[in-house]
PDB file of C-alpha atoms in Angstrom:
ATOM      1  CA  MET A  69       2.006 -15.826 -29.682  1.00 69.00           C
ATOM      2  CA  ALA A  70       0.707 -16.019 -26.147  1.00 79.00           C
ATOM      3  CA  GLU A  71      -2.804 -17.341 -25.599  1.00 86.00           C
ATOM      4  CA  ILE A  72      -5.218 -14.517 -24.705  1.00 88.00           C
ATOM      5  CA  THR A  73      -7.814 -15.891 -22.304  1.00 89.00           C
ATOM      6  CA  ALA A  74     -11.158 -14.448 -21.263  1.00 85.00           C
ATOM      7  CA  SER A  75      -9.894 -14.001 -17.703  1.00 84.00           C
ATOM      8  CA  MET A  76      -6.953 -11.900 -18.981  1.00 88.00           C
ATOM      9  CA  VAL A  77      -9.354  -9.659 -20.888  1.00 85.00           C
ATOM     10  CA  ARG A  78     -11.574  -9.343 -17.823  1.00 81.00           C
ATOM     11  CA  ASP A  79      -8.617  -8.448 -15.591  1.00 81.00           C
ATOM     12  CA  LEU A  80      -7.459  -5.780 -18.043  1.00 82.00           C
ATOM     13  CA  ARG A  81     -10.966  -4.307 -18.190  1.00 77.00           C
ATOM     14  CA  GLU A  82     -11.052  -4.132 -14.386  1.00 70.00           C
ATOM     15  CA  LYS A  83      -7.705  -2.353 -14.279  1.00 74.00           C
ATOM     16  CA  THR A  84      -8.361   0.161 -17.066  1.00 72.00           C
ATOM     17  CA  GLY A  85     -12.102   0.525 -17.673  1.00 66.00           C
ATOM     18  CA  ALA A  86     -11.506   0.096 -21.419  1.00 71.00           C
ATOM     19  CA  GLY A  87     -13.886  -1.839 -23.702  1.00 70.00           C
ATOM     20  CA  MET A  88     -13.684  -5.599 -24.073  1.00 74.00           C
ATOM     21  CA  MET A  89     -12.530  -5.602 -27.713  1.00 78.00           C
ATOM     22  CA  ASP A  90      -9.968  -2.873 -27.025  1.00 80.00           C
ATOM     23  CA  CYS A  91      -8.616  -4.906 -24.115  1.00 84.00           C
ATOM     24  CA  LYS A  92      -8.365  -8.015 -26.243  1.00 87.00           C
ATOM     25  CA  LYS A  93      -6.557  -6.105 -29.008  1.00 88.00           C
ATOM     26  CA  ALA A  94      -4.187  -4.554 -26.467  1.00 89.00           C
ATOM     27  CA  LEU A  95      -3.284  -7.993 -25.074  1.00 91.00           C
ATOM     28  CA  VAL A  96      -2.697  -9.331 -28.595  1.00 91.00           C
ATOM     29  CA  GLU A  97      -0.443  -6.366 -29.424  1.00 90.00           C
ATOM     30  CA  ALA A  98       1.428  -6.853 -26.131  1.00 91.00           C
ATOM     31  CA  ASN A  99       1.678 -10.642 -26.584  1.00 91.00           C
ATOM     32  CA  GLY A 100      -0.166 -11.198 -23.315  1.00 91.00           C
ATOM     33  CA  ASP A 101       1.939  -8.816 -21.189  1.00 90.00           C
ATOM     34  CA  MET A 102      -0.535  -7.071 -18.838  1.00 89.00           C
ATOM     35  CA  GLU A 103       1.645  -4.024 -18.095  1.00 87.00           C
ATOM     36  CA  ALA A 104       2.473  -3.496 -21.779  1.00 88.00           C
ATOM     37  CA  ALA A 105      -1.233  -3.839 -22.629  1.00 87.00           C
ATOM     38  CA  ILE A 106      -2.098  -1.130 -20.092  1.00 85.00           C
ATOM     39  CA  ASP A 107       0.495   1.167 -21.694  1.00 84.00           C
ATOM     40  CA  TRP A 108      -0.862   0.366 -25.187  1.00 85.00           C
ATOM     41  CA  LEU A 109      -4.380   1.383 -24.119  1.00 81.00           C
ATOM     42  CA  ARG A 110      -3.102   4.581 -22.529  1.00 77.00           C
ATOM     43  CA  LYS A 111      -1.141   5.526 -25.662  1.00 78.00           C
ATOM     44  CA  LYS A 112      -4.312   5.079 -27.695  1.00 73.00           C
ATOM     45  CA  GLY A 113      -6.241   7.230 -25.220  1.00 68.00           C
ATOM     46  CA  LEU A 114      -8.424   4.300 -24.222  1.00 65.00           C
ATOM     47  CA  SER A 115      -7.421   4.119 -20.568  1.00 59.00           C
ATOM     48  CA  ALA A 116      -6.569   6.560 -17.814  1.00 43.00           C
ATOM     49  CA  ALA A 117      -4.883   3.932 -15.665  1.00 37.00           C
ATOM     50  CA  ALA A 118      -1.455   5.099 -14.543  1.00 35.00           C
ATOM     51  CA  LYS A 119      -0.275   1.882 -12.971  1.00 38.00           C
ATOM     52  CA  LYS A 120      -1.269  -1.653 -12.192  1.00 33.00           C
ATOM     53  CA  SER A 121      -3.859  -1.512  -9.425  1.00 34.00           C
ATOM     54  CA  GLY A 122      -4.060  -5.158  -8.416  1.00 36.00           C
ATOM     55  CA  ARG A 123      -6.890  -6.738  -6.479  1.00 32.00           C
ATOM     56  CA  VAL A 124      -6.742  -6.621  -2.708  1.00 35.00           C
ATOM     57  CA  ALA A 125      -7.264 -10.186  -1.616  1.00 35.00           C
ATOM     58  CA  ALA A 126      -5.593 -10.984   1.736  1.00 72.00           C
ATOM     59  CA  GLU A 127      -7.504 -10.424   4.960  1.00 91.00           C
ATOM     60  CA  GLY A 128      -6.283  -9.644   8.467  1.00 94.00           C
ATOM     61  CA  LEU A 129      -5.278  -6.349  10.086  1.00 97.00           C
ATOM     62  CA  ILE A 130      -2.813  -3.489   9.954  1.00 97.00           C
ATOM     63  CA  GLY A 131      -1.523  -2.608  13.430  1.00 98.00           C
ATOM     64  CA  VAL A 132       0.332   0.533  14.576  1.00 98.00           C
ATOM     65  CA  ALA A 133       2.122   1.341  17.827  1.00 98.00           C
ATOM     66  CA  SER A 134       3.841   4.512  19.057  1.00 96.00           C
ATOM     67  CA  ALA A 135       6.581   5.569  21.440  1.00 95.00           C
ATOM     68  CA  PRO A 136       8.324   8.939  21.891  1.00 94.00           C
ATOM     69  CA  ARG A 137       9.788  10.006  18.513  1.00 95.00           C
ATOM     70  CA  ARG A 138       9.090   6.681  16.810  1.00 97.00           C
ATOM     71  CA  ALA A 139       6.264   4.463  15.604  1.00 98.00           C
ATOM     72  CA  ALA A 140       5.895   1.044  14.000  1.00 98.00           C
ATOM     73  CA  MET A 141       3.367  -0.528  11.647  1.00 98.00           C
ATOM     74  CA  VAL A 142       2.784  -4.193  10.821  1.00 98.00           C
ATOM     75  CA  GLU A 143       0.570  -6.223   8.524  1.00 97.00           C
ATOM     76  CA  VAL A 144      -0.639  -9.606   9.741  1.00 96.00           C
ATOM     77  CA  ASN A 145      -2.633 -11.624   7.213  1.00 93.00           C
ATOM     78  CA  ALA A 146      -5.318 -14.252   7.656  1.00 91.00           C
ATOM     79  CA  GLU A 147      -7.592 -16.149   5.289  1.00 87.00           C
ATOM     80  CA  THR A 148     -10.945 -14.517   6.083  1.00 86.00           C
ATOM     81  CA  ASP A 149     -12.283 -11.183   7.266  1.00 88.00           C
ATOM     82  CA  PHE A 150     -13.990 -13.022  10.107  1.00 89.00           C
ATOM     83  CA  VAL A 151     -10.628 -13.491  11.838  1.00 89.00           C
ATOM     84  CA  ALA A 152     -10.046  -9.721  11.915  1.00 90.00           C
ATOM     85  CA  ARG A 153     -12.985  -9.486  14.346  1.00 92.00           C
ATOM     86  CA  ASN A 154     -11.540 -12.166  16.615  1.00 94.00           C
ATOM     87  CA  GLU A 155     -10.235 -10.679  19.879  1.00 95.00           C
ATOM     88  CA  LEU A 156      -7.359 -13.180  20.084  1.00 95.00           C
ATOM     89  CA  PHE A 157      -6.177 -12.171  16.628  1.00 96.00           C
ATOM     90  CA  GLN A 158      -6.590  -8.461  17.402  1.00 97.00           C
ATOM     91  CA  ASN A 159      -4.523  -8.804  20.572  1.00 97.00           C
ATOM     92  CA  PHE A 160      -1.835 -10.682  18.637  1.00 97.00           C
ATOM     93  CA  VAL A 161      -1.541  -7.934  16.004  1.00 97.00           C
ATOM     94  CA  ALA A 162      -1.448  -5.189  18.654  1.00 98.00           C
ATOM     95  CA  THR A 163       1.321  -6.998  20.551  1.00 97.00           C
ATOM     96  CA  VAL A 164       3.334  -7.611  17.386  1.00 98.00           C
ATOM     97  CA  ALA A 165       3.160  -3.887  16.572  1.00 98.00           C
ATOM     98  CA  GLU A 166       4.424  -3.037  20.077  1.00 97.00           C
ATOM     99  CA  LEU A 167       7.288  -5.522  19.740  1.00 98.00           C
ATOM    100  CA  ALA A 168       8.252  -4.019  16.368  1.00 98.00           C
ATOM    101  CA  LEU A 169       9.034  -0.749  18.168  1.00 97.00           C
ATOM    102  CA  THR A 170      12.116  -2.385  19.682  1.00 95.00           C
ATOM    103  CA  VAL A 171      12.878  -5.211  17.244  1.00 96.00           C
ATOM    104  CA  GLY A 172      12.694  -3.103  14.056  1.00 94.00           C
ATOM    105  CA  GLU A 173      11.741  -3.948  10.469  1.00 96.00           C
ATOM    106  CA  ASP A 174      13.255  -7.452  10.200  1.00 96.00           C
ATOM    107  CA  VAL A 175      10.314  -9.887  10.043  1.00 96.00           C
ATOM    108  CA  GLU A 176      12.479 -12.910  10.871  1.00 95.00           C
ATOM    109  CA  ALA A 177      13.994 -11.145  13.890  1.00 96.00           C
ATOM    110  CA  LEU A 178      10.490 -10.308  15.074  1.00 97.00           C
ATOM    111  CA  LYS A 179       9.388 -13.931  14.693  1.00 94.00           C
ATOM    112  CA  ASN A 180      12.312 -15.005  16.861  1.00 94.00           C
ATOM    113  CA  ALA A 181      11.590 -12.389  19.523  1.00 95.00           C
ATOM    114  CA  ARG A 182      10.260 -13.456  22.904  1.00 94.00           C
ATOM    115  CA  TRP A 183       6.486 -13.369  23.265  1.00 94.00           C
ATOM    116  CA  PRO A 184       5.723 -11.253  26.344  1.00 91.00           C
ATOM    117  CA  GLY A 185       4.206 -12.945  29.391  1.00 78.00           C
ATOM    118  CA  SER A 186       4.135 -16.429  27.863  1.00 58.00           C
ATOM    119  CA  VAL A 187       6.101 -19.382  29.206  1.00 56.00           C
ATOM    120  CA  ASP A 188       5.933 -22.958  27.895  1.00 49.00           C
ATOM    121  CA  LEU A 189       7.120 -25.790  30.134  1.00 41.00           C
ATOM    122  CA  VAL A 190       9.673 -28.040  28.475  1.00 43.00           C
ATOM    123  CA  GLU A 191      11.577 -31.040  29.713  1.00 44.00           C
ATOM    124  CA  GLY A 192      14.153 -30.019  32.293  1.00 46.00           C
ATOM    125  CA  GLY A 193      12.897 -26.492  32.859  1.00 44.00           C
ATOM    126  CA  SER A 194      10.984 -23.738  31.119  1.00 47.00           C
ATOM    127  CA  ALA A 195      11.438 -21.735  27.925  1.00 58.00           C
ATOM    128  CA  HIS A 196       9.832 -18.543  26.741  1.00 73.00           C
ATOM    129  CA  ARG A 197       7.625 -18.824  23.697  1.00 84.00           C
ATOM    130  CA  THR A 198       8.703 -16.884  20.587  1.00 91.00           C
ATOM    131  CA  VAL A 199       6.437 -14.764  18.397  1.00 94.00           C
ATOM    132  CA  ALA A 200       6.548 -17.499  15.741  1.00 91.00           C
ATOM    133  CA  GLU A 201       5.489 -20.111  18.306  1.00 90.00           C
ATOM    134  CA  GLN A 202       2.688 -17.862  19.525  1.00 91.00           C
ATOM    135  CA  LEU A 203       1.520 -17.472  15.937  1.00 90.00           C
ATOM    136  CA  THR A 204       1.540 -21.267  15.492  1.00 87.00           C
ATOM    137  CA  HIS A 205      -0.490 -21.578  18.680  1.00 86.00           C
ATOM    138  CA  LEU A 206      -2.966 -18.975  17.406  1.00 90.00           C
ATOM    139  CA  ILE A 207      -3.317 -20.785  14.081  1.00 85.00           C
ATOM    140  CA  ALA A 208      -4.118 -24.003  15.914  1.00 83.00           C
ATOM    141  CA  THR A 209      -6.598 -22.215  18.181  1.00 86.00           C
ATOM    142  CA  ILE A 210      -8.500 -20.308  15.486  1.00 86.00           C
ATOM    143  CA  GLY A 211      -8.085 -22.907  12.747  1.00 82.00           C
ATOM    144  CA  GLU A 212      -6.963 -20.567   9.977  1.00 82.00           C
ATOM    145  CA  ASN A 213      -3.612 -19.906   8.339  1.00 84.00           C
ATOM    146  CA  MET A 214      -1.939 -16.586   9.263  1.00 89.00           C
ATOM    147  CA  SER A 215       1.338 -14.812   8.599  1.00 91.00           C
ATOM    148  CA  ILE A 216       3.290 -11.700   9.581  1.00 94.00           C
ATOM    149  CA  ARG A 217       3.828 -10.122   6.191  1.00 94.00           C
ATOM    150  CA  ARG A 218       5.760  -6.869   6.697  1.00 96.00           C
ATOM    151  CA  ILE A 219       6.914  -4.225   9.166  1.00 98.00           C
ATOM    152  CA  ARG A 220       7.744  -0.541   8.843  1.00 98.00           C
ATOM    153  CA  MET A 221       9.221   1.754  11.470  1.00 97.00           C
ATOM    154  CA  LEU A 222       9.967   5.507  11.367  1.00 98.00           C
ATOM    155  CA  HIS A 223      11.789   7.658  13.914  1.00 97.00           C
ATOM    156  CA  VAL A 224      12.831  11.301  14.301  1.00 96.00           C
ATOM    157  CA  ASN A 225      15.584  12.995  16.310  1.00 95.00           C
ATOM    158  CA  GLU A 226      13.331  15.900  17.247  1.00 94.00           C
ATOM    159  CA  GLY A 227       9.604  16.041  16.628  1.00 94.00           C
ATOM    160  CA  ALA A 228       7.063  13.230  16.382  1.00 96.00           C
ATOM    161  CA  VAL A 229       6.017  10.225  14.328  1.00 97.00           C
ATOM    162  CA  ALA A 230       2.238  10.408  14.071  1.00 97.00           C
ATOM    163  CA  THR A 231      -0.023   7.467  13.254  1.00 97.00           C
ATOM    164  CA  TYR A 232      -3.389   7.191  11.567  1.00 98.00           C
ATOM    165  CA  VAL A 233      -5.606   4.141  11.089  1.00 97.00           C
ATOM    166  CA  HIS A 234      -8.543   4.387   8.715  1.00 95.00           C
ATOM    167  CA  SER A 235     -11.834   2.749   9.811  1.00 87.00           C
ATOM    168  CA  ALA A 236     -10.226   1.330  12.934  1.00 94.00           C
ATOM    169  CA  VAL A 237     -11.874  -1.760  14.453  1.00 94.00           C
ATOM    170  CA  LYS A 238     -10.005  -0.903  17.657  1.00 95.00           C
ATOM    171  CA  PRO A 239      -7.466   1.816  18.492  1.00 96.00           C
ATOM    172  CA  GLY A 240      -4.400   1.142  16.347  1.00 97.00           C
ATOM    173  CA  LEU A 241      -5.993  -1.664  14.306  1.00 98.00           C
ATOM    174  CA  GLY A 242      -7.654  -1.407  10.887  1.00 97.00           C
ATOM    175  CA  LYS A 243      -7.435  -1.969   7.137  1.00 96.00           C
ATOM    176  CA  ILE A 244      -5.263   1.063   6.254  1.00 97.00           C
ATOM    177  CA  GLY A 245      -2.431   2.374   8.424  1.00 98.00           C
ATOM    178  CA  VAL A 246      -0.172   5.408   7.979  1.00 98.00           C
ATOM    179  CA  LEU A 247       3.000   6.665   9.681  1.00 98.00           C
ATOM    180  CA  VAL A 248       4.132  10.289   9.258  1.00 98.00           C
ATOM    181  CA  ALA A 249       7.529  11.506  10.515  1.00 98.00           C
ATOM    182  CA  LEU A 250       7.733  15.243  11.274  1.00 97.00           C
ATOM    183  CA  GLU A 251      10.990  16.841  12.381  1.00 96.00           C
ATOM    184  CA  GLY A 252      10.811  20.124  14.278  1.00 93.00           C
ATOM    185  CA  ALA A 253      11.007  21.933  17.596  1.00 87.00           C
ATOM    186  CA  SER A 254       7.279  22.585  18.021  1.00 87.00           C
ATOM    187  CA  GLU A 255       5.347  21.025  20.886  1.00 90.00           C
ATOM    188  CA  THR A 256       4.873  17.279  20.508  1.00 89.00           C
ATOM    189  CA  ALA A 257       1.072  17.575  20.682  1.00 92.00           C
ATOM    190  CA  VAL A 258       1.107  20.123  17.834  1.00 92.00           C
ATOM    191  CA  MET A 259       3.354  17.929  15.692  1.00 94.00           C
ATOM    192  CA  GLU A 260       1.232  14.852  16.355  1.00 95.00           C
ATOM    193  CA  ALA A 261      -1.975  16.692  15.447  1.00 95.00           C
ATOM    194  CA  LEU A 262      -0.495  17.904  12.150  1.00 96.00           C
ATOM    195  CA  GLY A 263       0.986  14.469  11.508  1.00 97.00           C
ATOM    196  CA  ARG A 264      -2.399  12.828  12.023  1.00 97.00           C
ATOM    197  CA  GLN A 265      -3.971  15.223   9.489  1.00 97.00           C
ATOM    198  CA  ILE A 266      -1.220  14.422   6.987  1.00 97.00           C
ATOM    199  CA  GLY A 267      -1.806  10.742   7.761  1.00 97.00           C
ATOM    200  CA  MET A 268      -5.469  11.156   6.814  1.00 97.00           C
ATOM    201  CA  HIS A 269      -4.308  12.822   3.594  1.00 97.00           C
ATOM    202  CA  VAL A 270      -1.888   9.961   2.824  1.00 97.00           C
ATOM    203  CA  ALA A 271      -4.618   7.367   3.430  1.00 96.00           C
ATOM    204  CA  ALA A 272      -6.886   9.124   0.919  1.00 95.00           C
ATOM    205  CA  ALA A 273      -4.403  10.421  -1.694  1.00 95.00           C
ATOM    206  CA  ARG A 274      -2.088   7.366  -1.865  1.00 95.00           C
ATOM    207  CA  PRO A 275       1.180   9.195  -2.659  1.00 96.00           C
ATOM    208  CA  GLU A 276       3.986   7.081  -4.068  1.00 94.00           C
ATOM    209  CA  ALA A 277       6.981   9.258  -3.115  1.00 95.00           C
ATOM    210  CA  LEU A 278       7.867  11.843  -0.471  1.00 97.00           C
ATOM    211  CA  ASP A 279       9.405  14.374  -2.865  1.00 95.00           C
ATOM    212  CA  ILE A 280      10.243  14.656  -6.559  1.00 93.00           C
ATOM    213  CA  SER A 281      13.750  13.238  -6.079  1.00 93.00           C
ATOM    214  CA  ALA A 282      12.251  10.083  -4.561  1.00 92.00           C
ATOM    215  CA  VAL A 283      10.101   9.215  -7.596  1.00 89.00           C
ATOM    216  CA  GLU A 284      11.184   5.843  -8.957  1.00 88.00           C
ATOM    217  CA  PRO A 285      13.226   6.485 -12.159  1.00 88.00           C
ATOM    218  CA  SER A 286      11.652   3.585 -14.046  1.00 86.00           C
ATOM    219  CA  ALA A 287       8.135   4.846 -13.226  1.00 82.00           C
ATOM    220  CA  LEU A 288       9.069   8.342 -14.387  1.00 83.00           C
ATOM    221  CA  GLU A 289      10.576   7.076 -17.660  1.00 85.00           C
ATOM    222  CA  ARG A 290       7.522   4.949 -18.306  1.00 84.00           C
ATOM    223  CA  GLU A 291       5.256   7.954 -17.711  1.00 81.00           C
ATOM    224  CA  LYS A 292       7.364  10.144 -20.034  1.00 79.00           C
ATOM    225  CA  ALA A 293       7.218   7.520 -22.795  1.00 84.00           C
ATOM    226  CA  VAL A 294       3.428   7.321 -22.605  1.00 80.00           C
ATOM    227  CA  LEU A 295       2.972  11.101 -22.451  1.00 80.00           C
ATOM    228  CA  THR A 296       5.397  11.674 -25.338  1.00 81.00           C
ATOM    229  CA  GLU A 297       3.557   9.260 -27.610  1.00 79.00           C
ATOM    230  CA  GLN A 298       0.235  10.856 -26.658  1.00 78.00           C
ATOM    231  CA  ALA A 299       1.609  14.332 -27.436  1.00 78.00           C
ATOM    232  CA  GLN A 300       3.138  13.219 -30.753  1.00 78.00           C
ATOM    233  CA  ALA A 301      -0.308  12.074 -31.867  1.00 77.00           C
ATOM    234  CA  SER A 302      -1.325  15.751 -31.887  1.00 75.00           C
ATOM    235  CA  GLY A 303       0.942  16.364 -34.894  1.00 74.00           C
ATOM    236  CA  LYS A 304       2.395  19.507 -33.349  1.00 77.00           C
ATOM    237  CA  PRO A 305       6.059  20.599 -33.697  1.00 78.00           C
ATOM    238  CA  GLU A 306       8.666  18.846 -31.553  1.00 77.00           C
ATOM    239  CA  ALA A 307       9.320  21.957 -29.442  1.00 78.00           C
ATOM    240  CA  VAL A 308       5.623  22.187 -28.595  1.00 75.00           C
ATOM    241  CA  ILE A 309       5.474  18.487 -27.845  1.00 75.00           C
ATOM    242  CA  GLN A 310       8.344  18.826 -25.368  1.00 79.00           C
ATOM    243  CA  LYS A 311       6.533  21.643 -23.547  1.00 81.00           C
ATOM    244  CA  MET A 312       3.351  19.556 -23.479  1.00 79.00           C
ATOM    245  CA  VAL A 313       5.233  16.640 -21.921  1.00 76.00           C
ATOM    246  CA  GLU A 314       6.933  18.895 -19.360  1.00 80.00           C
ATOM    247  CA  GLY A 315       3.558  20.294 -18.303  1.00 79.00           C
ATOM    248  CA  ARG A 316       2.050  16.845 -17.988  1.00 86.00           C
ATOM    249  CA  ILE A 317       5.029  15.599 -15.954  1.00 84.00           C
ATOM    250  CA  ARG A 318       4.458  18.459 -13.510  1.00 88.00           C
ATOM    251  CA  LYS A 319       0.864  17.277 -13.234  1.00 88.00           C
ATOM    252  CA  TYR A 320       2.131  13.741 -12.694  1.00 88.00           C
ATOM    253  CA  TYR A 321       4.271  14.929  -9.783  1.00 90.00           C
ATOM    254  CA  GLU A 322       1.229  16.624  -8.260  1.00 91.00           C
ATOM    255  CA  GLU A 323      -0.571  13.285  -8.376  1.00 90.00           C
ATOM    256  CA  VAL A 324       2.097  10.965  -6.945  1.00 91.00           C
ATOM    257  CA  VAL A 325       4.455  13.103  -4.799  1.00 95.00           C
ATOM    258  CA  LEU A 326       3.235  13.765  -1.241  1.00 97.00           C
ATOM    259  CA  LEU A 327       4.811  17.202  -0.813  1.00 97.00           C
ATOM    260  CA  GLU A 328       3.436  18.349  -4.190  1.00 96.00           C
ATOM    261  CA  GLN A 329      -0.131  17.144  -3.596  1.00 96.00           C
ATOM    262  CA  VAL A 330      -3.000  19.445  -2.639  1.00 96.00           C
ATOM    263  CA  PHE A 331      -3.756  18.934   1.059  1.00 96.00           C
ATOM    264  CA  VAL A 332      -7.115  17.163   1.312  1.00 94.00           C
ATOM    265  CA  ILE A 333      -7.911  18.861   4.614  1.00 93.00           C
ATOM    266  CA  ASP A 334      -8.197  22.380   3.137  1.00 92.00           C
ATOM    267  CA  GLY A 335      -8.358  21.546  -0.593  1.00 91.00           C
ATOM    268  CA  GLU A 336      -6.085  24.472  -1.490  1.00 92.00           C
ATOM    269  CA  SER A 337      -2.576  24.354  -0.025  1.00 95.00           C
ATOM    270  CA  ARG A 338       0.213  22.050  -1.107  1.00 96.00           C
ATOM    271  CA  VAL A 339       1.337  19.659   1.602  1.00 97.00           C
ATOM    272  CA  LYS A 340       4.817  21.218   1.499  1.00 96.00           C
ATOM    273  CA  GLU A 341       3.284  24.636   2.251  1.00 97.00           C
ATOM    274  CA  VAL A 342       1.320  23.278   5.219  1.00 96.00           C
ATOM    275  CA  VAL A 343       4.442  21.646   6.668  1.00 96.00           C
ATOM    276  CA  LYS A 344       6.587  24.759   6.135  1.00 95.00           C
ATOM    277  CA  LYS A 345       3.982  26.987   7.799  1.00 94.00           C
ATOM    278  CA  ALA A 346       4.126  24.728  10.865  1.00 93.00           C
ATOM    279  CA  GLY A 347       7.909  25.159  11.046  1.00 93.00           C
ATOM    280  CA  ALA A 348       8.435  21.449  10.478  1.00 95.00           C
ATOM    281  CA  THR A 349      10.110  19.106   8.009  1.00 96.00           C
ATOM    282  CA  LEU A 350       8.336  16.038   6.670  1.00 97.00           C
ATOM    283  CA  SER A 351      11.132  13.460   6.687  1.00 96.00           C
ATOM    284  CA  GLY A 352       9.208  10.311   5.836  1.00 97.00           C
ATOM    285  CA  PHE A 353       5.889   8.496   5.565  1.00 98.00           C
ATOM    286  CA  ALA A 354       4.580   4.971   5.127  1.00 98.00           C
ATOM    287  CA  ARG A 355       1.185   3.693   4.039  1.00 98.00           C
ATOM    288  CA  TYR A 356       0.004   0.099   4.366  1.00 97.00           C
ATOM    289  CA  GLN A 357      -3.269  -1.103   2.907  1.00 95.00           C
ATOM    290  CA  LEU A 358      -4.305  -4.580   3.891  1.00 94.00           C
ATOM    291  CA  GLY A 359      -3.528  -7.131   1.199  1.00 89.00           C
ATOM    292  CA  GLU A 360      -2.190  -4.699  -1.407  1.00 87.00           C
ATOM    293  CA  GLY A 361      -0.170  -6.538  -4.012  1.00 77.00           C
ATOM    294  CA  ILE A 362      -1.658  -9.922  -3.117  1.00 74.00           C
ATOM    295  CA  GLU A 363      -4.240 -11.494  -5.376  1.00 60.00           C
ATOM    296  CA  LYS A 364      -6.584 -14.177  -4.109  1.00 59.00           C
ATOM    297  CA  GLN A 365      -7.395 -17.009  -6.465  1.00 53.00           C
ATOM    298  CA  GLN A 366     -10.846 -16.444  -7.940  1.00 51.00           C
ATOM    299  CA  SER A 367     -12.995 -19.554  -8.020  1.00 47.00           C
ATOM    300  CA  ASP A 368     -16.230 -20.423  -9.793  1.00 51.00           C
ATOM    301  CA  PHE A 369     -18.329 -21.917  -6.999  1.00 48.00           C
ATOM    302  CA  ALA A 370     -20.976 -23.306  -9.355  1.00 58.00           C
ATOM    303  CA  ALA A 371     -18.273 -25.051 -11.398  1.00 56.00           C
ATOM    304  CA  GLU A 372     -16.714 -26.479  -8.237  1.00 49.00           C
ATOM    305  CA  VAL A 373     -20.073 -27.902  -7.129  1.00 52.00           C
ATOM    306  CA  ALA A 374     -20.716 -29.369 -10.576  1.00 57.00           C
ATOM    307  CA  ALA A 375     -17.229 -30.935 -10.641  1.00 54.00           C
ATOM    308  CA  ALA A 376     -17.740 -32.417  -7.178  1.00 51.00           C
ATOM    309  CA  ALA A 377     -21.011 -33.948  -8.384  1.00 56.00           C
ATOM    310  CA  GLY A 378     -19.283 -35.429 -11.409  1.00 55.00           C
ATOM    311  CA  GLN A 379     -20.971 -33.070 -13.836  1.00 50.00           C
ATOM    312  CA  GLY A 380     -17.942 -30.852 -14.683  1.00 42.00           C
TER     313      GLY A 380
END
């Protein structure tokens, strides 16, 4: 039997909103498995959480850059939010996003790319500094660890790839970035305007898939298992239970599939209807939120001070 700690119970409460004793019981039943405990609470009707949320911990910036029919987005992490306000760091992220437009989504290839306008003298001649070397230089200058975490690029054959940055600290730099690829023959300005609106929607609604066919099979099966057990608790006939599950799966699609979601701009139309009315096809999207999926170690400052004073 796995040890159930107070911090595990606290984390489960933060993720689900369920009561402390219910969280502890769920962890016991799941032998300490956090995901299984979340499912146990949902099956008992004690939590509405659909998936692990995770705590956003890493700092830094999301950067986006555009060119005709393509756009790129990068995440560059740092240790503190203070660095995100540093002009040197901001310029680095903006340049990395521009370089990604030609280098592509390979982080290692980007690190090995030539840093524009920078030359380091070496014995016997001169050599251009790479992105990785520029990052090392920046780390030494600012005095904080940093890393290029990920890159995403979208392109279209005809149309536009629009960008949106939520709460931008500078044009193209912020904590949430979105790319939206629209295929179509309409004017570029029209496509970019619609794409920006859809980008605002994506930032707010957090879709997980473009269309129903793109929903991750394991996520769908997990959702069906939870919904089936919930429906069976009603005691109704199997045929009725199946219809209940089918209806709830349709609702699930409306929550996680971009084209099935209600457009936040008008609050009425489905995104797929808005795109069709514009004579366009939504071929792809990407959403980056700074630090998602990374958890920072939580420390007890008072305990650290006491330990340093020999009182721990």
